[in-house]
XYZ file of C-alpha atoms in Angstrom:
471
model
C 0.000 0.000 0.000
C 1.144 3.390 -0.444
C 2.161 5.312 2.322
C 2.147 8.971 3.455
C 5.407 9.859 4.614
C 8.663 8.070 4.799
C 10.942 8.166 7.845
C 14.405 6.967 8.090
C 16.137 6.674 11.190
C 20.032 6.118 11.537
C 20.833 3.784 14.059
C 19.387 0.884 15.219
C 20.096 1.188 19.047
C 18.736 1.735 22.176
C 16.940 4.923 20.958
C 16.192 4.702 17.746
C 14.845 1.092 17.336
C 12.026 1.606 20.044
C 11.424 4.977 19.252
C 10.655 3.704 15.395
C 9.042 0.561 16.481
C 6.427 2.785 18.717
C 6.129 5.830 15.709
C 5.168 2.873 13.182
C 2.679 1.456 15.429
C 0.909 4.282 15.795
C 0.703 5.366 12.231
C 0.224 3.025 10.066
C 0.250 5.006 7.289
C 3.664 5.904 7.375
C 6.747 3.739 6.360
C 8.975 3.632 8.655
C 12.930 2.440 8.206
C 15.574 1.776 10.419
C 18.751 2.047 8.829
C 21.944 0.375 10.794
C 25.558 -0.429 9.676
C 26.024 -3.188 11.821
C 24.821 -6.383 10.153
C 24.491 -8.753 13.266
C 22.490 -5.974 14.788
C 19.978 -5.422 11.812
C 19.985 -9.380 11.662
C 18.668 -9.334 15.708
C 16.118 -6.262 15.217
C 14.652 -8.780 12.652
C 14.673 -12.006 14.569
C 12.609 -13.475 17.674
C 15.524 -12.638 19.711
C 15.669 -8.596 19.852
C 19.096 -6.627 20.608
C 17.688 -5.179 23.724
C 15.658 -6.064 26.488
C 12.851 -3.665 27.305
C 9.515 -4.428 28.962
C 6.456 -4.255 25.642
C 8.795 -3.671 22.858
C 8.941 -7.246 21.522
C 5.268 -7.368 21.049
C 5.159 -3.943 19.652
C 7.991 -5.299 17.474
C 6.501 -7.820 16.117
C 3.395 -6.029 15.127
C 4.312 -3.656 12.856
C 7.913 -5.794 11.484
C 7.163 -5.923 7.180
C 3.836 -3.928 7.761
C 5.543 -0.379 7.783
C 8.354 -1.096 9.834
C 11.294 -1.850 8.441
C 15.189 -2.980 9.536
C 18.091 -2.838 6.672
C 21.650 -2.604 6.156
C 20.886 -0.581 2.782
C 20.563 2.937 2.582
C 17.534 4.652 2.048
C 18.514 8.364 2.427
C 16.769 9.471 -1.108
C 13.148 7.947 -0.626
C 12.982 9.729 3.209
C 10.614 12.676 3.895
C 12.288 12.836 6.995
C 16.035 11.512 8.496
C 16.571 10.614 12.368
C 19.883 10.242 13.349
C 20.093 8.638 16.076
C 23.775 7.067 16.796
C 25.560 7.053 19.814
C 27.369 10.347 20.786
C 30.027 8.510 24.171
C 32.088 10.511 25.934
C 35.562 11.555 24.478
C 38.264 9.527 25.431
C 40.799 11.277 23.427
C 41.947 14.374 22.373
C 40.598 17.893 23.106
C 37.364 17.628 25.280
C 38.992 13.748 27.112
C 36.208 12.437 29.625
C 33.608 15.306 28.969
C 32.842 16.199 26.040
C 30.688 14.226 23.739
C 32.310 12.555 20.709
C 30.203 13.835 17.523
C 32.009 12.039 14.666
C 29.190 9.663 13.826
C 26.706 12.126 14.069
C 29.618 14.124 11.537
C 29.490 10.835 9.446
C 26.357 10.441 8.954
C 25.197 14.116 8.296
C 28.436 14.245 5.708
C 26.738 11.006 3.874
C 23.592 12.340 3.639
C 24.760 15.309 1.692
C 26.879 12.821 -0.703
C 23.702 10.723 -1.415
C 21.103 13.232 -1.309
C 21.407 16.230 -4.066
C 18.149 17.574 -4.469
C 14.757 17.687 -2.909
C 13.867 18.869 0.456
C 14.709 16.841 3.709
C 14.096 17.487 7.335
C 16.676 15.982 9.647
C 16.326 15.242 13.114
C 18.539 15.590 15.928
C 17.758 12.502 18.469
C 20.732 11.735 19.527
C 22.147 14.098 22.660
C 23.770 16.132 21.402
C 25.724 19.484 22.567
C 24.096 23.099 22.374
C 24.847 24.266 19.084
C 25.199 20.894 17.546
C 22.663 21.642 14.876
C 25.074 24.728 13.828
C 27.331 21.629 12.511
C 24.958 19.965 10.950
C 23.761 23.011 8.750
C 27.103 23.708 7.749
C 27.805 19.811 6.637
C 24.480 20.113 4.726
C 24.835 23.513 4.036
C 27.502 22.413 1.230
C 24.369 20.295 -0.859
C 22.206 23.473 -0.383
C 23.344 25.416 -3.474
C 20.660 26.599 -6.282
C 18.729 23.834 -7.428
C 20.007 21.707 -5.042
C 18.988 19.933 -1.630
C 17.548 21.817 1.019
C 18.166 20.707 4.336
C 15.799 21.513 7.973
C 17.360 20.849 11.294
C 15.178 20.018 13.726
C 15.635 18.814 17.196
C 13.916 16.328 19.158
C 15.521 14.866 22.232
C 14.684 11.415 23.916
C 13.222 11.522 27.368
C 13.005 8.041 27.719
C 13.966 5.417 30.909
C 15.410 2.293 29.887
C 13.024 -0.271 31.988
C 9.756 1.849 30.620
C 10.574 2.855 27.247
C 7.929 1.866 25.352
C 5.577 3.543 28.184
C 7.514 6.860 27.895
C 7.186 6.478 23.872
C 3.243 5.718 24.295
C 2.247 8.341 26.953
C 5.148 10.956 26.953
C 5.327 14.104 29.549
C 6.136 15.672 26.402
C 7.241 15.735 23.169
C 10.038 18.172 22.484
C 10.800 19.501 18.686
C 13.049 22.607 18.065
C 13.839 24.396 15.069
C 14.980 27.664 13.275
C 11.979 30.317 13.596
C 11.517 31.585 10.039
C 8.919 29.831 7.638
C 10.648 27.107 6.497
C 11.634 26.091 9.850
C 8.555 26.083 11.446
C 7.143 24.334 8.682
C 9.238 21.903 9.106
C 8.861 21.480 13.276
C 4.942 21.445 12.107
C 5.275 18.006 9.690
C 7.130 16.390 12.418
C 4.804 17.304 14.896
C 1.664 16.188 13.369
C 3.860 12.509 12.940
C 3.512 13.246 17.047
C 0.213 13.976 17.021
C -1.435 10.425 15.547
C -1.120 9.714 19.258
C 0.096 12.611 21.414
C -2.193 15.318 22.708
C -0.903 18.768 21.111
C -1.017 20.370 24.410
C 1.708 17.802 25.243
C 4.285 19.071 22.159
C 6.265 21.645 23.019
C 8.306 24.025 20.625
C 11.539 25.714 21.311
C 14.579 27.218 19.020
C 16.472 24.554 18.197
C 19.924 25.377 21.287
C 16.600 25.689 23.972
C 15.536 22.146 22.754
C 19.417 20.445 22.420
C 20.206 22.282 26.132
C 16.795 21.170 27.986
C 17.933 17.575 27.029
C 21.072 17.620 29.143
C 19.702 19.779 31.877
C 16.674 17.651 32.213
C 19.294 14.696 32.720
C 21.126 16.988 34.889
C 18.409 17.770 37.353
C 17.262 13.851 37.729
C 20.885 12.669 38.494
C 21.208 15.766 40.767
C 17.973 14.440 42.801
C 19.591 10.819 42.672
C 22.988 12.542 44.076
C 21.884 14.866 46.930
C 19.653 11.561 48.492
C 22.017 9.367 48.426
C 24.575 12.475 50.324
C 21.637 12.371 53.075
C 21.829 8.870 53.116
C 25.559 8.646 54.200
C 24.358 11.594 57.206
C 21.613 8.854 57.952
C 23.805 6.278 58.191
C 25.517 7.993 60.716
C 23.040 9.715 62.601
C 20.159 6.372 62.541
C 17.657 7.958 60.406
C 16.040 6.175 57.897
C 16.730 7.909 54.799
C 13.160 6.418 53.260
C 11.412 8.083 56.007
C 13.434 11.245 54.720
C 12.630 10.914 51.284
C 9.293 10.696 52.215
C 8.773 13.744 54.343
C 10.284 16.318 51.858
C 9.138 14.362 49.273
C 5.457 15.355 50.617
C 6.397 19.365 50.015
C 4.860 19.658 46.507
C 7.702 22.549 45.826
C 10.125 19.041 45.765
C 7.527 15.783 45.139
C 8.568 12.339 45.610
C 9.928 11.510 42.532
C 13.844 10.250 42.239
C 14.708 10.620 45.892
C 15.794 6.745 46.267
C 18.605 6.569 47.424
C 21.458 3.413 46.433
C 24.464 2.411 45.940
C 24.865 5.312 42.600
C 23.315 6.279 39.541
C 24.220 4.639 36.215
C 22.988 3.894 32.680
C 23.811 5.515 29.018
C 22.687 9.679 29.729
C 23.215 10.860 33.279
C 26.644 11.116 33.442
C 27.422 11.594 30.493
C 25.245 14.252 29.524
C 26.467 16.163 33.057
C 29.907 15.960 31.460
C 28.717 17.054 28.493
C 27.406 20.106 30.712
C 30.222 20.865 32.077
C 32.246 20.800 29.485
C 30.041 23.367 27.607
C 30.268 25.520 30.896
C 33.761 25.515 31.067
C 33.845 26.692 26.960
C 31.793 29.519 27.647
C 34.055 30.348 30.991
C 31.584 29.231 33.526
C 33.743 27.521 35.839
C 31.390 28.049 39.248
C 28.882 26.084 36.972
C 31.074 23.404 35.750
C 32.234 22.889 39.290
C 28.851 22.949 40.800
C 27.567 20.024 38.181
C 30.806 17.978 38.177
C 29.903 17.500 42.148
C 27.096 15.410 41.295
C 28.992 12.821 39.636
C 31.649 13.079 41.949
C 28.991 12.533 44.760
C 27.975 9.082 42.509
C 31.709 8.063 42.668
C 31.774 8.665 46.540
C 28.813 6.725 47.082
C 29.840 3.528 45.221
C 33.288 3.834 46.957
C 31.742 4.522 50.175
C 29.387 0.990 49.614
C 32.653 -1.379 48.265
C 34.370 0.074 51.487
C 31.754 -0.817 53.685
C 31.353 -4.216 52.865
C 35.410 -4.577 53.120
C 35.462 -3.241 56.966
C 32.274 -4.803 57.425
C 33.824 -8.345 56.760
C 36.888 -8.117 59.109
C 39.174 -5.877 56.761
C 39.502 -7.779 54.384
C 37.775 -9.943 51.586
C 40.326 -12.239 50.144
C 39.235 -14.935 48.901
C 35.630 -15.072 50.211
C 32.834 -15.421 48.003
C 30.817 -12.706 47.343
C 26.931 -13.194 45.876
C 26.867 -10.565 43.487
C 22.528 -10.310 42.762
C 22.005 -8.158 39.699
C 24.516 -6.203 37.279
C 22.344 -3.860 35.062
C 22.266 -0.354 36.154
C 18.644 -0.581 37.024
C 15.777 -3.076 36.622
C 13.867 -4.355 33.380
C 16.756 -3.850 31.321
C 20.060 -5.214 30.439
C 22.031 -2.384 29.785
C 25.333 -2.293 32.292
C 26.345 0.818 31.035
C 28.043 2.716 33.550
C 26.266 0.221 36.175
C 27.922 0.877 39.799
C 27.945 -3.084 39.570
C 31.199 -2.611 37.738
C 32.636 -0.289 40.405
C 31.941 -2.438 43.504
C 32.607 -5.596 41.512
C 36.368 -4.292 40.278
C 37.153 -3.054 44.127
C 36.095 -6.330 45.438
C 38.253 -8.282 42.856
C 41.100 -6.498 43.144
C 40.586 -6.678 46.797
C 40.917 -10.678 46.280
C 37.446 -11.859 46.431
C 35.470 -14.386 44.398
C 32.651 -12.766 42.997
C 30.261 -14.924 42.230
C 27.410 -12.658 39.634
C 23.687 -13.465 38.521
C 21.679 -11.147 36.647
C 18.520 -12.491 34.819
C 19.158 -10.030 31.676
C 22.954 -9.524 31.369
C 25.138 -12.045 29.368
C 28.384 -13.447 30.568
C 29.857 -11.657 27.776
C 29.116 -8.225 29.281
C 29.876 -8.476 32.336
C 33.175 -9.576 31.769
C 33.621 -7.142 29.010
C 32.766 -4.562 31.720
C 34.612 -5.512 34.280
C 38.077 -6.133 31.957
C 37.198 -2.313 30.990
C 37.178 -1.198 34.507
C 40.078 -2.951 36.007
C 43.617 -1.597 35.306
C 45.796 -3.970 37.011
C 47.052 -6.529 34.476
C 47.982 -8.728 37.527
C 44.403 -8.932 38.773
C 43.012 -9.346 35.221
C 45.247 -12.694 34.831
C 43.094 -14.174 37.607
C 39.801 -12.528 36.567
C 38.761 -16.273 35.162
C 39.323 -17.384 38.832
C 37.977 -14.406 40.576
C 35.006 -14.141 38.897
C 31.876 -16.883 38.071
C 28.823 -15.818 36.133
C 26.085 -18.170 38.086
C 22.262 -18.513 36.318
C 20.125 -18.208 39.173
C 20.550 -16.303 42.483
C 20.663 -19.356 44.658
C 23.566 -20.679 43.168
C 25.339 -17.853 43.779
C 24.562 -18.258 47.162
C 25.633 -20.899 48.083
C 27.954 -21.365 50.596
C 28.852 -17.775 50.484
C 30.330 -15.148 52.900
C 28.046 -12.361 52.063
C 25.370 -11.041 49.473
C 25.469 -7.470 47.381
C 21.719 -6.497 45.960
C 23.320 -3.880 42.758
C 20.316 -3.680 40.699
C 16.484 -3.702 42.080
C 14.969 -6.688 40.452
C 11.865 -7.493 41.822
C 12.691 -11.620 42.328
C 15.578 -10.175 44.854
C 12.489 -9.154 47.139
C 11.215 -12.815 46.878
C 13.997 -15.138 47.602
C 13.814 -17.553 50.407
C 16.113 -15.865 52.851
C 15.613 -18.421 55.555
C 17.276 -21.050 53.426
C 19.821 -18.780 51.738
C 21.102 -18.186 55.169
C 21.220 -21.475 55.882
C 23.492 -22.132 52.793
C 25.825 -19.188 53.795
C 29.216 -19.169 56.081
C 28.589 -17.815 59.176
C 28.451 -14.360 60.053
C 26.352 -14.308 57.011
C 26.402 -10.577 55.584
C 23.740 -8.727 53.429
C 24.874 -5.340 51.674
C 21.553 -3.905 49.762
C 22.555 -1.390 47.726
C 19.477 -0.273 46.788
C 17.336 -0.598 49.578
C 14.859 -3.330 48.722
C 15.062 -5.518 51.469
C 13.465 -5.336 55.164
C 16.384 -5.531 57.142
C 14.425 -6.133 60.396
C 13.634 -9.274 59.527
C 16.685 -10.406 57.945
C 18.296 -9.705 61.160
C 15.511 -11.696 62.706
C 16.596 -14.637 60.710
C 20.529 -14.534 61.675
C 21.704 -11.618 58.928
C 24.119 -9.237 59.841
C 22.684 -6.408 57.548
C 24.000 -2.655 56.207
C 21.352 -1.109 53.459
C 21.827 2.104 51.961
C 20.840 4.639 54.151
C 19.446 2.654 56.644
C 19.715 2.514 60.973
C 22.465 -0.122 61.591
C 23.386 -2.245 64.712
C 26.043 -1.155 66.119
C 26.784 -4.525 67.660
C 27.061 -5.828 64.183
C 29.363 -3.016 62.792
């Protein structure tokens, strides 16, 4: 059947395959293509076995596949109305910029291919990647070359993600908002007015906002900024709870109340991790510091250094905790994705605690229902520098498939990611598998450690009253 628009989106990853899977659901009547480099990645977006995990997208997936959804290796850049790019944008870890700033050179790539392959007509290409403020100045120029008389005429748009990995394809269905920016004269708002009636098959107009184009590439990394800033200044008043015997829940709970600060992202664990948060704070920073704002590039850097206290300040506990040292105990290690209902381990404070403890000589012994062997090791290789411990990392380090077997016979448990079966196990039993004193570190605060105590635990939880008899 013929179709009303075509959209192309570059990149097949954790943004851009939902985000086209959910657009081609909800309209039908426009083709939709996802356009990917990577071969074994295209091959998974079109199998039974999908590249990522997220909660809904397989079924929504699976709908629309060879309808008006489509995944390809081939390029399609000519038949598109409008062009996504959506490829990753990592931290630098070279050259000018090093640990902040964002490395553009796909986004460079694939906006200097599009003006090889396109030479005339009219596109509109959209920013979804995170990008930096001023990105879209790049683009133009790139594009800006194919723009001659009689040529192709390029519109930059924005349109940032606001989406959390775990409830994705909720965020996509029933977003806060949908943010487009672009350029204020005709042609641009023209353009921010097609993509926003693609929006509007499903999202209430009320609910799309419209900004310049630097308003809508900045509120991206300052709405990240905020959230991990909430995440950050919890878990600092969990560390004062720790040490005073409040009960940083009971906290969170009473300022959450105030409807000036609401409830939302003051839980506090063991640190803050996935894909955006830190490193669109970097990202901040680093544009603060080009501009000369160094009181603002201090003031944001704190949060992550807060995150890097906090998973220090939990791999250190569980090391006095356990005598002063852990060599050679076994360590249940339940959960390595940064958060639950995903398996991303992207900047997961798993891999923090995990490297201290190996190089600290214990045997780590991992399960996490959604993260492969592969990864985690992959991760943890990346993390630890010592070429001494990674020699032994085979030794110091078993991937288990179910939490009971890492349990066994174990010196202590670590809860890293929230996963609801955690809250489930049969604790009675597990300590009765477990070397005595038998130890329970929650990281994230899921447990009741009243009546883990009542069974024999000696328990620490983030933020939590502890016995002093025990530490």
């Amino acid at each position: 059947m013929p179709f009303d628009l075509n959209i192309l989106c570059v990149g097949a990853g954790y943004v851009g395959g939902p985000t086209m899977a959910v657009i081609a659901s909800k309209c039908p009547n426009i083709k939709v293509t996802v356009y990917d480099l990577n071969q074994e990645r295209i091959d998974a977006w079109n199998s039974n076995d999908l590249p990522i995990y997220e909660p809904g997208l397989d079924e929504v997936v699976k709908s629309v596949r060879g309808k008006n959804l489509f995944f390809t290796t081939t390029e399609a850049y000519k038949e598109a109305d409008i062009i996504f790019i959506s490829v990753n944008t990592p931290t630098k870890t070279y050259g000018t910029g090093k640990g902040r700033a964002a490395d553009l050179k796909f986004i460079e790539l694939a906006a200097r291919r599009i003006s090889e392959v396109v030479t005339t007509g009219s596109k509109i290409i959209v920013e979804k990647s995170t990008v930096p403020v001023r990105c879209s100045v790049a683009l133009k120029k790139i594009l800006g070359a194919c723009s001659t008389e009689g040529g192709a005429k390029f519109q930059i748009l924005s349109n940032p993600e606001f989406l959390a990995e775990g409830t994705a394809i909720s965020d996509l269905t029933k977003p806060d908002r949908v943010l487009i920016g672009g350029d204020k004269d005709e042609a641009g708002q023209a353009a921010v007015a097609k993509l926003s009636s693609v929006y509007e098959n499903w999202v209430p107009k009320e609910r799309i906002i419209t900004t310049n184009l630097w308003s809508s590439e900045l509120s991206k990394l300052v709405a990240n900024a905020f959230l991990a800033q909430r995440i950050s200044s919890i878990n600092a008043i969990s560390a004062v709870c720790e040490a005073t015997g409040a009960d940083v829940d009971e906290v969170a709970n009473a300022i959450g109340q105030d409807s000036r600060i609401g409830p939302k992202f003051l839980r506090a664990s063991v640190g803050f991790g996935g894909s955006c948060f830190q490193k669109d704070i970097l990202n901040l920073v680093y544009l603060s510091q080009q501009f000369g704002l160094e009181e603002v590039a201090h003031y944001w850097m704190q949060v992550i250094e807060l995150n890097e206290y906090q998973r220090r300040r939990f791999a250190q506990k569980m090391i006095h905790t356990m005598f002063d040292t852990v060599s050679g105990k076994k360590i249940a290690i339940l959960g390595f994705a940064f958060k639950k209902d995903t398996g991303d381990t992207r900047e997961s404070s798993a891999i923090n605690v995990c490297s201290t403890l190996i190089e600290e000589g214990a045997k780590v012994h991992i399960y996490d229902p959604k993260v492969t062997k592969q990864q985690m090791l992959i991760d943890l290789e990346g993390h630890i520098t010592d070429s001494k411990v990674l020699e032994k990392l085979p030794q110091l380090v078993t991937v288990e498939s179910s939490a009971m077997a890492a349990l066994d016979n174990a010196h202590a448990l670590a809860i890293m990611t929230e996963w609801d079966e955690f809250k489930t196990l049969n604790y009675p039993e597990i300590y009765a598998k477990m070397k005595k004193p038998a130890f329970v570190f929650d990281g994230r605060a899921i447990l009741k450690p009243d009546e883990l105590r009542a069974i024999g635990f000696d328990v620490f939880a983030i933020g939590k009253p502890t016995n002093q008899e025990e530490f």
